[in-house]
Amino acid sequence: MNKFEQLGLNESLLKAILDLGFENPSEVQEKAIPLLLEKDTDMVALAQTGTGKTAAFGFPLIQKIDADNRNTQALVLSPTRELCLQITNELKNYSKYEKGINVVAVYGGASITEQAREIKRGAQIIVATPGRMQDMINRGLVNIKNIDYCILDEADEMLNMGFYEDIVSILSDTPDEKSTWLFSATMPQEVARIAKQFMSEPLEITVGTKNSGSATVSHEFYLVNARDRYEALKRLADANPDIFSVVFCRTKRDTQAIAEKLIEDGYSAAALHGDLSQAQRDGVMKSFRGRQIQMLVATDVAARGIDVDNVTHVVNYQLPDEIETYNHRSGRTGRAGKLGTSIVIVTKSELRKISSIERIIKQKFEEKSIPSGIEICEIQLLHLANKIKDTEVDHEIDNYLPAINNVLEDLSKEELIKKMVSVEFNRFIAYYKKNRDLSSQSGERRERNDSEPREFNNNGAVRYFVNIGSRDNFDWMTLKDYLKETLDLGRDDVFKVDVKEGFSFFNTDPEHTDKVMEVLNNVQLEGRRINVEISKNDGGGRRDHNNRGGGRSSGPRREGSFAPRREGSGGGFRSDRNSAPRREGSGGGFRSDRNAAPREGGFRRNEGGSDRAPRRSESFGDSPRPRRPRRD
Ligand code: ADP
Ligand code: MG
C-alpha cells in the first residue's frame, strides 16, 4: 500500500497521483489529508511555500465533492489570476478520473459573462480571486449560499494585497455550517483575525517553523554600488549559463525597464507585471514554463505563488519593502525538494535589511562577490566544452563533413580542440585586455578603502565602537532605539548600527560626537559602565560583520562598451558589438520590438522579420536547433 493510500484517498485519486508522479505525500499533505477526509472541520494549515499545500486541500476536496450534484459546493479563494489558473489546473488534474467534476476559474481580466456561463453549466468547484468573485456576487452571477467548503489559499498573500474587505464580504455570503480551510505560509495578525472571525475551533497544522523559508533554498547576497546593480545582474546571469530565474523588481516600471534592457543586451528575458493584458501575461508564463525565457522579470504581485518547476535562482534585483515578501519570492525556487538559490543584489544602505531577513527566515546569508570577468570567462568556456560534449549529432551534417574534413584534416585532436574553444576564448581575452585597466582600478580602489576607511565614509559620519552587544540582548533595532533614547536624538541620527556579541558599532554625524562621548560614557547599563570610543579600524560606513558593507566595491566596474551577450541557449558571449552579430536565443528570443509592439509588455518572439532581427552567428556555439530542455 503506498503512502497516499494510507491517507485514505480513493482509487481515482490514487490513479491521478500516479500520473502526477508524486511518490510520497509531503508533510503538510500527510497531516492535513486524513483529518480533512475524516470529518467536516475547519482547519488552519501553515506551511512554507513549495510544500504542496494545493494537493493538501485539493485531494480531500475532490474526494468529498459530490460529482452527481451539479451545484456549487466549494469555493477556493486565491490571491492572483496566475495562481487561480494554476490551482484550477491542478484540481482538474487531480479529478481527471473522477467523472463529472467541473472546476471553473474566476478571475479579473477575462470575460465575466463567459465565466458566468461556465458556472451555470455546473461547477462544483469555483477557484476565484477575491475581487472578481465579489463582482460576480454583486451581479448575481453566482450562488455560493449553499457551499460546503471554502478554502482560503495563500491567505497571508490575499490579505497583504488588501483583499480583507472582499474576503469578509464573500465569506458572509456563505453558509455558517460549511467547513473553512485556511492555507498560508505565514500567520500575520490579519490572518489570525480572519481565522478567529470566520472559523470555529479550527484544527491547526504547522509544518516546519512558522515564517521560515524552505530549507532547500540557500541565500546569498552581493554587495554592489547602486549604479552597478544592472551590471551585477548581467554578471550573475553570465556566471550561471543555465540560469532559469525569476528576477524581482519593486515596481512595474523597473520590471519593464530591466526586462527591456536584458532583452536588448541579448538575454532571453521577459517582463511580468500588472500592466500587461491577461493575454500577454499568459503568453509570458507559457514561454517561461516552456523554458524559452531564462529570466522572468516580475513584480511581487504578478509572480505571487507562481509554481514553475526547477527555477534555479530567485534574484532580488531590489529588496521588497516588506520583509515578509522575501519569503514569497525565495519560495519560487527550491520547490518540491529541489535545490535553489535566492540572490539579493544589495547596496550598502540596504544591508541592514539582510540581517532582518536572516532573523525572519532563520537562515544565514552567504556574502559573495560578483564574479570577475575572468571567472565568467572560465565558466562560459567550460560550459561550451560541456555543450560540445553533449551535443546530439544530426546526421544531416554528414553531407558536409567531407568538405569540412578537407579543411581541418591537418590538425591534430589537441590543435582542433584548442582552436574550437578559441573561437570563443579570443573574444573574451580581447575584451579583458581592453578592460584590464578598469578592473585593476577597482582593485586599487578597494585597497584604498581598506586602508583609509574614513574616506569611504562619504557623508563624513563618525563611527563609534561601544562595549554593548547582543550579549546584552540588543539587536540593531533595539540598540538603535536605545541609543536614540539615551542620547535624545532624532529618528535618523543614529545609523549603520552593527551589533556583535560583546560590542557594536554605530554612526552619527560629527555634530553629535561630543554628546555621544559625553553622555554614553557616563551611563550604566545594568550596573556596567558603557564605554564608547570613536572607531579607528571600522571607520566610515564600514560594517565589518562578515565583511558586509566593507570597503569592497562591486568588483570590476562597467565594462566600457562591452556587454556580454548570450544566446538563448546559454553559450558564449560577445565582446564586440560591431563585428559580432547579435545572437538570437535559439527559441528563446524574447525581444521588444519597438516598431511593432506596444511598449507595455510588448514582447513577442522575434521571428526574424523586423529590423532588429538578430542574425545568427557563424560560431558553432550558436546552434539554431530548438533548445533542449535545461534540466531533467
Ligand atoms: P505550495 O502551495 O505549498 O507553495 P504547491 O502546492 O504549489 O506548493 O506545490 C509545489 C510543487 O510541489 C508543485 O510543483 C507540486 O506539483 C509539487 N508537489 C506537491 N506535492 C508533491 C508530492 N507529494 N510529491 C512530489 N511533488 C509534489
Ligand atoms: Mg500554494
XYZ file of C-alpha atoms and ligand atoms in Angstrom:
660
model
C 0.000 0.000 0.000
C 1.533 3.294 -0.920
C 1.657 6.194 1.429
C -1.135 8.063 -0.305
C -3.402 5.066 0.063
C -2.731 5.050 3.780
C -4.032 8.578 3.965
C -7.436 7.309 2.882
C -7.545 8.567 -0.682
C -9.734 6.703 -3.158
C -8.877 4.793 -6.340
C -9.427 7.555 -8.830
C -7.260 9.985 -6.883
C -4.523 7.416 -6.408
C -4.505 6.874 -10.140
C -4.239 10.599 -10.774
C -1.451 10.865 -8.211
C 0.399 8.131 -10.020
C 0.144 10.189 -13.204
C 1.392 13.254 -11.374
C 4.438 11.305 -10.321
C 4.105 12.075 -6.625
C 5.699 9.216 -4.757
C 5.229 10.231 -1.171
C 2.999 12.777 0.470
C 4.683 15.902 1.723
C 4.460 16.686 5.409
C 1.551 19.076 5.135
C -0.293 16.560 2.962
C 0.375 13.763 5.401
C -1.009 15.822 8.230
C -3.924 17.549 6.538
C -5.399 14.937 4.212
C -6.528 12.312 6.770
C -8.018 14.963 9.026
C -9.918 16.628 6.218
C -11.177 13.327 4.855
C -12.253 12.021 8.193
C -14.618 14.740 9.270
C -16.028 18.092 8.393
C -13.855 20.503 10.227
C -12.311 23.912 9.944
C -8.572 23.935 9.543
C -5.663 26.339 9.614
C -2.583 24.930 7.917
C 0.684 26.798 7.941
C 3.435 25.584 5.689
C 6.154 27.231 3.695
C 5.790 27.835 0.013
C 6.551 24.874 -2.155
C 5.469 22.289 0.368
C 2.484 21.025 -1.587
C -0.404 22.859 0.010
C -2.504 22.733 -3.156
C -2.728 18.953 -3.025
C -3.136 19.042 0.752
C -6.532 20.639 0.287
C -7.108 19.582 -3.315
C -7.055 15.813 -2.810
C -9.552 15.707 0.067
C -11.691 18.322 -1.633
C -12.012 16.291 -4.818
C -12.843 13.205 -2.801
C -15.518 14.967 -0.801
C -17.270 16.722 -3.658
C -20.441 15.077 -4.833
C -19.870 14.669 -8.545
C -23.518 13.814 -9.234
C -24.680 17.098 -7.844
C -24.085 19.977 -10.258
C -24.457 22.714 -7.643
C -21.502 24.747 -6.494
C -20.144 23.015 -3.420
C -16.754 24.592 -2.913
C -15.089 27.945 -3.296
C -11.320 28.332 -3.359
C -10.074 31.901 -2.976
C -6.582 32.684 -4.143
C -4.654 35.941 -4.472
C -3.831 36.243 -8.181
C -5.100 35.166 -11.547
C -1.953 33.165 -12.219
C -2.422 31.261 -9.029
C -6.104 30.901 -9.680
C -5.383 29.304 -13.046
C -2.671 27.170 -11.566
C -4.930 25.782 -8.844
C -7.752 25.193 -11.313
C -5.401 23.265 -13.497
C -4.140 21.210 -10.562
C -7.661 20.391 -9.394
C -8.540 19.301 -12.904
C -5.540 17.000 -12.898
C -6.466 15.545 -9.536
C -10.028 14.855 -10.654
C -9.329 13.538 -14.110
C -10.506 10.010 -13.263
C -13.493 11.276 -11.311
C -16.323 11.671 -13.787
C -18.452 14.775 -13.700
C -16.393 17.157 -11.600
C -16.169 20.628 -13.055
C -13.738 23.219 -11.829
C -14.113 26.794 -13.042
C -11.638 29.625 -12.659
C -12.977 33.091 -11.927
C -10.556 35.985 -12.172
C -10.312 39.525 -13.427
C -9.135 40.491 -16.861
C -11.210 37.896 -18.669
C -14.835 37.900 -19.769
C -17.126 37.804 -16.773
C -20.079 36.624 -18.818
C -18.097 33.699 -20.152
C -17.106 32.769 -16.618
C -20.734 33.088 -15.502
C -21.785 30.821 -18.369
C -19.266 28.180 -17.323
C -20.562 28.274 -13.774
C -24.122 27.946 -14.997
C -23.228 24.759 -16.806
C -22.487 23.312 -13.388
C -19.300 23.968 -11.465
C -18.933 22.087 -8.224
C -15.713 23.950 -7.502
C -15.053 27.606 -8.191
C -11.499 28.880 -7.878
C -11.560 32.651 -7.698
C -9.665 35.796 -6.981
C -11.483 37.826 -4.316
C -12.039 40.925 -6.465
C -13.720 39.156 -9.366
C -15.654 36.895 -7.015
C -17.092 39.890 -5.242
C -18.010 41.349 -8.580
C -19.823 38.189 -9.607
C -21.733 38.051 -6.352
C -22.766 41.672 -6.718
C -24.090 40.982 -10.178
C -25.898 37.877 -9.031
C -23.941 35.667 -11.400
C -23.018 33.094 -8.843
C -24.583 31.389 -5.880
C -22.376 30.349 -3.010
C -25.100 30.278 -0.412
C -25.051 26.511 -0.172
C -21.385 25.637 -0.412
C -19.915 23.025 1.899
C -16.273 24.025 1.665
C -14.466 27.300 1.478
C -10.710 27.326 1.050
C -8.562 30.372 1.584
C -5.300 29.640 -0.180
C -2.212 31.766 0.389
C -4.304 33.660 2.895
C -1.438 35.851 4.025
C -0.880 36.999 0.477
C -4.521 37.764 -0.136
C -4.555 39.934 2.931
C -1.234 41.518 2.051
C -2.778 42.513 -1.204
C -5.593 44.273 0.525
C -8.367 41.768 -0.033
C -9.539 41.803 3.564
C -12.821 43.565 2.830
C -13.584 41.393 -0.164
C -12.879 38.220 1.748
C -15.048 39.259 4.656
C -17.852 40.176 2.319
C -17.571 36.950 0.321
C -17.453 34.809 3.447
C -20.564 36.454 4.812
C -22.331 35.294 1.680
C -21.585 31.656 2.504
C -23.498 29.433 4.933
C -22.351 29.123 8.525
C -22.263 25.354 8.532
C -19.620 24.972 5.836
C -16.038 23.915 6.525
C -13.359 26.535 6.082
C -9.793 25.540 5.330
C -7.173 28.221 5.512
C -3.746 27.658 3.976
C -0.964 30.104 4.445
C 2.802 30.346 4.567
C 2.770 32.788 7.430
C 0.378 33.808 10.165
C 0.313 37.585 10.393
C -2.291 39.212 12.585
C -4.780 39.780 9.831
C -4.851 36.086 9.004
C -5.377 35.252 12.645
C -8.210 37.754 12.678
C -9.941 36.099 9.732
C -9.481 32.711 11.368
C -10.965 33.921 14.596
C -13.842 35.684 12.933
C -14.880 33.036 10.445
C -13.764 29.699 11.765
C -14.916 27.589 14.638
C -12.398 25.554 16.563
C -10.146 25.023 13.588
C -7.637 22.199 13.700
C -4.195 23.666 13.435
C -1.370 22.208 11.431
C 2.071 23.707 11.288
C 4.824 22.358 9.143
C 8.379 23.453 9.779
C 8.937 26.583 11.770
C 6.471 29.324 11.166
C 7.753 32.026 8.888
C 10.881 30.249 7.908
C 11.816 29.696 4.337
C 12.383 26.440 2.615
C 15.442 24.501 3.713
C 16.211 23.684 0.124
C 16.883 27.330 -0.677
C 20.251 28.853 0.061
C 20.531 32.587 0.404
C 23.293 34.780 -0.970
C 23.862 38.459 -1.199
C 26.105 40.532 -3.395
C 27.063 43.988 -2.275
C 27.257 46.498 -5.113
C 27.127 50.201 -5.742
C 23.654 51.283 -6.673
C 24.771 52.253 -10.143
C 26.210 48.786 -10.753
C 23.035 46.906 -9.960
C 22.176 46.106 -13.526
C 25.739 45.229 -14.449
C 25.819 42.874 -11.480
C 22.642 41.201 -12.650
C 24.193 40.533 -16.033
C 27.353 39.175 -14.485
C 25.336 36.823 -12.337
C 23.443 35.616 -15.362
C 26.678 35.129 -17.281
C 28.207 33.221 -14.411
C 25.227 30.867 -14.420
C 24.771 29.836 -18.039
C 21.890 27.545 -17.157
C 20.097 30.073 -15.052
C 16.323 29.760 -15.042
C 15.176 32.522 -12.816
C 12.606 34.930 -11.542
C 14.069 38.411 -11.108
C 12.090 40.575 -8.725
C 11.843 44.329 -9.020
C 9.868 46.638 -6.840
C 7.783 48.499 -9.376
C 6.094 47.759 -12.649
C 8.227 50.387 -14.274
C 11.505 48.900 -13.129
C 10.274 45.472 -14.069
C 9.529 46.593 -17.586
C 12.751 48.588 -17.901
C 15.050 45.841 -16.645
C 13.421 43.255 -18.855
C 13.822 45.514 -21.861
C 17.465 46.165 -21.082
C 18.167 42.488 -20.688
C 16.500 41.753 -23.969
C 18.485 44.465 -25.671
C 21.640 43.012 -24.240
C 20.816 39.682 -25.749
C 19.422 37.743 -22.809
C 16.274 35.720 -23.020
C 14.096 37.700 -20.676
C 10.534 38.941 -20.369
C 8.537 41.136 -18.036
C 5.548 40.062 -15.965
C 3.525 42.742 -14.255
C 0.040 44.037 -13.790
C 0.042 46.475 -16.671
C 0.175 43.672 -19.166
C -3.018 42.334 -20.603
C -4.154 38.930 -19.494
C -3.202 37.514 -22.872
C 0.282 38.979 -22.618
C 0.741 37.577 -19.158
C -0.462 34.176 -20.205
C 1.934 34.287 -23.135
C 4.857 35.200 -20.944
C 4.035 32.491 -18.427
C 3.693 29.928 -21.165
C 7.088 30.818 -22.562
C 8.613 30.765 -19.116
C 7.195 27.354 -18.334
C 8.437 26.217 -21.722
C 11.913 27.458 -20.808
C 12.022 29.887 -23.691
C 12.665 32.599 -21.155
C 15.593 32.300 -18.798
C 14.943 35.413 -16.795
C 11.399 36.310 -15.898
C 11.472 39.842 -14.528
C 8.442 40.247 -12.317
C 6.697 42.299 -9.709
C 5.762 40.648 -6.451
C 2.089 40.776 -7.163
C 2.356 39.284 -10.620
C 4.663 36.462 -9.570
C 2.927 35.580 -6.360
C 2.547 31.898 -5.840
C 3.744 31.025 -9.314
C 4.685 27.419 -9.380
C 7.155 26.652 -12.104
C 9.377 23.674 -11.593
C 13.128 23.837 -11.447
C 13.604 27.559 -11.095
C 17.321 27.665 -10.292
C 17.583 31.208 -8.955
C 15.400 33.869 -7.486
C 17.083 37.220 -7.907
C 16.082 40.088 -5.680
C 17.138 42.851 -8.026
C 15.734 45.143 -5.404
C 14.686 44.060 -1.951
C 10.980 44.229 -1.194
C 9.617 46.872 1.140
C 8.012 44.288 3.334
C 10.499 41.788 4.622
C 7.808 39.111 4.709
C 7.629 39.357 0.953
C 11.158 37.990 0.746
C 9.824 34.579 1.787
C 7.352 34.568 -1.014
C 9.999 35.495 -3.503
C 12.507 32.905 -2.440
C 9.738 30.318 -2.362
C 9.669 30.430 -6.166
C 12.770 28.262 -6.106
C 13.732 25.185 -4.112
C 10.347 23.688 -4.810
C 9.384 20.038 -4.444
C 12.647 19.192 -2.749
C 14.846 20.656 -5.473
C 17.701 22.947 -4.547
C 17.535 26.621 -5.337
C 19.365 29.838 -4.649
C 17.919 33.135 -3.637
C 20.190 36.013 -4.541
C 19.973 39.542 -3.246
C 21.722 42.366 -5.031
C 22.133 44.836 -2.264
C 23.628 48.261 -1.740
C 25.313 49.452 1.395
C 22.342 51.401 2.613
C 20.120 48.315 2.432
C 22.495 45.971 4.225
C 20.642 46.090 7.491
C 17.669 44.527 5.777
C 19.750 41.418 5.220
C 20.078 40.906 8.956
C 16.373 41.450 9.452
C 15.603 38.879 6.786
C 18.027 36.436 8.368
C 16.087 36.682 11.576
C 12.814 36.002 9.852
C 13.946 33.129 7.670
C 16.172 31.764 10.425
C 18.864 31.137 7.890
C 22.132 32.911 7.252
C 23.021 34.623 4.047
C 26.329 33.956 2.435
C 28.079 37.051 1.201
C 29.527 36.561 -2.242
C 31.342 38.746 -4.700
C 30.210 39.334 -8.218
C 32.344 37.027 -10.365
C 35.173 38.684 -12.202
C 35.306 38.739 -15.951
C 37.975 36.051 -15.923
C 35.887 33.797 -13.730
C 32.931 34.235 -16.021
C 35.163 33.521 -18.950
C 36.198 30.231 -17.422
C 32.660 29.252 -16.573
C 31.468 30.022 -20.068
C 34.288 28.091 -21.688
C 33.643 25.037 -19.586
C 30.011 25.349 -20.352
C 30.858 25.455 -24.025
C 33.057 22.385 -23.718
C 30.279 20.502 -21.978
C 27.846 21.635 -24.549
C 30.030 20.315 -27.336
C 30.298 17.042 -25.486
C 26.557 16.731 -25.002
C 25.535 17.893 -28.439
C 23.494 15.360 -30.303
C 24.561 14.967 -33.865
C 22.033 15.343 -36.611
C 23.162 13.157 -39.449
C 22.379 15.811 -41.980
C 25.828 17.007 -41.026
C 27.356 14.010 -42.799
C 26.710 15.696 -46.114
C 29.063 18.494 -45.218
C 31.735 16.545 -43.424
C 33.929 15.703 -46.407
C 34.395 19.379 -47.182
C 34.946 20.242 -43.545
C 37.394 17.407 -43.026
C 39.204 18.645 -46.027
C 39.812 21.966 -44.346
C 40.663 20.588 -40.922
C 42.433 17.318 -41.700
C 45.913 18.575 -40.912
C 45.043 19.482 -37.367
C 45.702 17.085 -34.524
C 42.986 16.490 -31.971
C 44.715 18.794 -29.493
C 45.048 21.564 -32.015
C 41.482 21.161 -33.078
C 40.189 21.457 -29.538
C 42.360 24.450 -28.885
C 41.129 26.185 -31.952
C 37.485 25.343 -31.432
C 37.434 26.699 -27.945
C 39.471 29.695 -29.000
C 36.658 30.794 -31.238
C 35.006 31.939 -28.035
C 38.086 32.476 -25.946
C 39.674 35.018 -28.262
C 36.682 37.207 -27.821
C 36.903 37.105 -24.048
C 40.566 37.721 -23.942
C 40.339 40.583 -26.377
C 37.732 42.083 -24.173
C 39.670 41.642 -20.983
C 42.812 43.050 -22.475
C 40.830 46.118 -23.331
C 39.330 46.304 -19.910
C 42.190 45.313 -17.698
C 42.577 48.937 -16.699
C 39.168 49.145 -15.264
C 39.407 46.067 -13.154
C 42.776 46.993 -11.733
C 41.398 50.400 -10.950
C 38.717 48.802 -8.975
C 41.309 46.733 -7.155
C 43.191 49.867 -6.187
C 40.062 51.472 -5.008
C 39.371 48.509 -2.870
C 42.729 48.746 -1.221
C 42.409 52.413 -0.662
C 39.126 51.888 1.016
C 40.576 49.338 3.330
C 43.498 51.444 4.364
C 41.664 54.715 4.506
C 38.329 53.744 5.770
C 37.273 57.250 6.627
C 37.300 58.183 3.016
C 34.698 55.579 2.364
C 32.534 57.368 4.796
C 31.125 59.612 2.159
C 28.899 61.616 4.392
C 31.622 62.379 6.873
C 29.821 60.453 9.576
C 31.638 59.345 12.681
C 31.748 55.681 13.565
C 31.791 54.549 17.164
C 32.673 51.402 18.990
C 30.590 50.633 22.043
C 31.043 47.809 24.536
C 27.487 46.529 24.478
C 26.105 43.992 22.061
C 23.899 41.007 21.532
C 25.091 39.608 24.871
C 23.159 42.475 26.387
C 20.100 41.450 24.403
C 20.428 44.069 21.728
C 19.893 43.659 18.066
C 20.464 46.513 15.685
C 16.953 47.820 16.025
C 16.776 47.753 19.781
C 20.266 49.186 20.115
C 19.384 51.965 17.736
C 16.304 52.762 19.792
C 18.298 52.624 22.988
C 20.925 54.993 21.627
C 18.374 57.421 20.250
C 16.594 57.498 23.550
C 19.657 57.774 25.732
C 21.175 60.448 23.529
C 17.883 62.166 22.886
C 18.493 62.064 19.154
C 16.087 62.027 16.241
C 14.899 59.196 14.101
C 17.717 59.065 11.612
C 20.544 60.458 13.688
C 21.930 57.071 14.643
C 22.655 54.809 11.732
C 24.624 51.833 10.476
C 24.177 50.076 13.778
C 26.024 46.798 13.679
C 25.653 44.566 16.699
C 28.242 41.949 17.621
C 28.227 39.706 20.623
C 30.187 41.774 23.082
C 30.312 45.089 21.260
C 28.723 47.085 18.497
C 29.357 49.847 16.017
C 27.184 52.752 15.043
C 27.408 56.073 13.217
C 26.274 59.603 13.830
C 27.001 62.854 12.095
C 30.026 64.716 13.561
C 27.816 67.361 15.165
C 26.624 64.754 17.662
C 30.059 63.413 18.542
C 30.565 65.458 21.697
C 27.191 64.485 23.019
C 27.730 60.815 22.224
C 31.082 60.726 24.005
C 29.889 62.654 26.991
C 26.526 61.091 27.580
C 27.252 57.498 26.725
C 30.471 57.318 28.679
C 28.526 58.316 31.739
C 25.632 55.906 31.656
C 25.411 52.497 33.128
C 23.625 49.517 31.710
C 22.549 47.148 34.429
C 25.358 48.239 36.657
C 28.009 48.123 33.959
C 29.598 51.252 32.616
C 29.181 51.843 28.950
C 32.343 52.628 27.101
C 32.187 54.334 23.742
C 35.121 55.197 21.512
C 35.496 56.620 18.085
C 36.252 53.619 15.967
C 39.659 53.617 14.335
C 39.552 50.426 12.424
C 35.988 50.429 11.408
C 35.524 53.861 10.125
C 33.141 55.178 7.624
C 30.136 53.211 6.747
C 32.019 50.044 7.078
C 30.291 47.180 8.720
C 32.835 44.530 9.300
C 30.397 41.821 10.156
C 31.183 39.185 7.572
C 32.821 41.981 5.712
C 29.399 43.309 4.954
C 29.329 46.824 3.816
C 33.049 46.800 3.868
C 35.284 48.646 1.560
C 34.642 46.129 -1.096
C 33.326 47.693 -4.198
C 31.252 45.929 -6.722
C 34.184 44.313 -8.413
C 35.195 45.287 -11.877
C 33.094 48.169 -12.928
C 31.147 48.738 -16.041
C 32.816 47.396 -18.990
C 33.099 50.103 -21.494
C 31.088 49.212 -24.469
C 31.233 45.536 -23.880
C 28.111 43.823 -22.961
C 28.424 40.127 -22.638
C 25.878 38.713 -24.948
C 24.473 35.398 -24.669
C 22.487 33.240 -26.901
C 19.269 31.901 -25.554
C 20.732 28.518 -25.064
C 23.407 29.946 -22.903
C 26.610 29.682 -24.810
C 29.335 32.160 -25.280
C 29.098 35.860 -25.189
C 30.310 38.501 -27.464
C 32.884 41.084 -26.904
C 32.471 43.221 -29.895
C 29.267 44.904 -30.704
C 30.293 45.971 -34.144
C 31.774 42.892 -35.562
C 29.888 40.255 -33.714
C 26.406 39.762 -34.943
C 23.775 39.739 -32.321
C 22.798 36.392 -31.335
C 19.378 35.016 -31.273
C 18.370 32.805 -28.464
C 17.525 29.757 -30.348
C 13.912 29.672 -29.498
C 14.410 31.963 -26.569
C 14.489 35.292 -28.230
C 12.020 37.453 -26.450
C 12.749 40.848 -27.769
C 10.988 44.073 -27.539
C 10.130 45.178 -30.959
C 9.656 48.858 -30.686
C 8.280 49.300 -34.141
C 5.554 46.809 -33.996
C 4.710 46.109 -30.435
C 3.359 48.418 -27.794
C 5.876 49.319 -25.171
C 3.935 47.887 -22.294
C 4.799 44.295 -22.248
C 5.086 44.285 -25.957
C 7.362 41.341 -26.020
C 6.914 38.861 -28.651
C 9.082 36.272 -30.095
C 11.025 37.816 -32.856
C 10.510 35.786 -35.934
C 13.337 37.412 -37.695
C 11.266 39.778 -39.747
C 11.944 43.072 -38.054
C 14.881 45.347 -38.442
C 16.045 44.314 -35.028
C 16.188 40.763 -36.121
C 19.170 39.070 -34.697
C 21.323 37.338 -37.168
C 22.689 34.031 -36.378
C 26.322 33.877 -35.675
C 28.719 31.759 -37.602
C 30.131 30.423 -34.408
C 29.461 26.811 -33.627
C 28.208 27.793 -30.239
C 25.057 29.174 -31.792
C 23.123 26.165 -32.673
C 19.879 27.098 -34.345
C 18.257 23.965 -33.050
C 15.395 24.412 -30.693
C 16.992 24.339 -27.345
C 16.939 21.248 -25.303
C 15.159 21.288 -22.012
C 17.573 22.597 -19.490
C 17.347 20.058 -16.750
C 15.916 16.678 -16.077
P 2.598 25.483 -2.035
O 1.167 25.827 -2.355
O 2.779 24.901 -0.685
O 3.523 26.634 -2.276
P 2.353 23.742 -4.304
O 1.094 23.092 -3.933
O 2.291 24.800 -5.342
O 3.075 24.336 -3.018
O 3.392 22.590 -4.701
C 4.721 22.844 -5.041
C 5.241 21.820 -6.017
O 5.397 20.567 -5.408
C 4.338 21.602 -7.200
O 5.136 21.509 -8.358
C 3.686 20.273 -6.922
O 3.330 19.607 -8.106
C 4.764 19.550 -6.178
N 4.265 18.552 -5.240
C 3.217 18.675 -4.392
N 3.076 17.567 -3.651
C 4.024 16.709 -4.045
C 4.380 15.378 -3.654
N 3.718 14.717 -2.703
N 5.428 14.793 -4.280
C 6.110 15.457 -5.232
N 5.830 16.707 -5.644
C 4.802 17.336 -5.054
Mg 0.134 27.386 -2.856
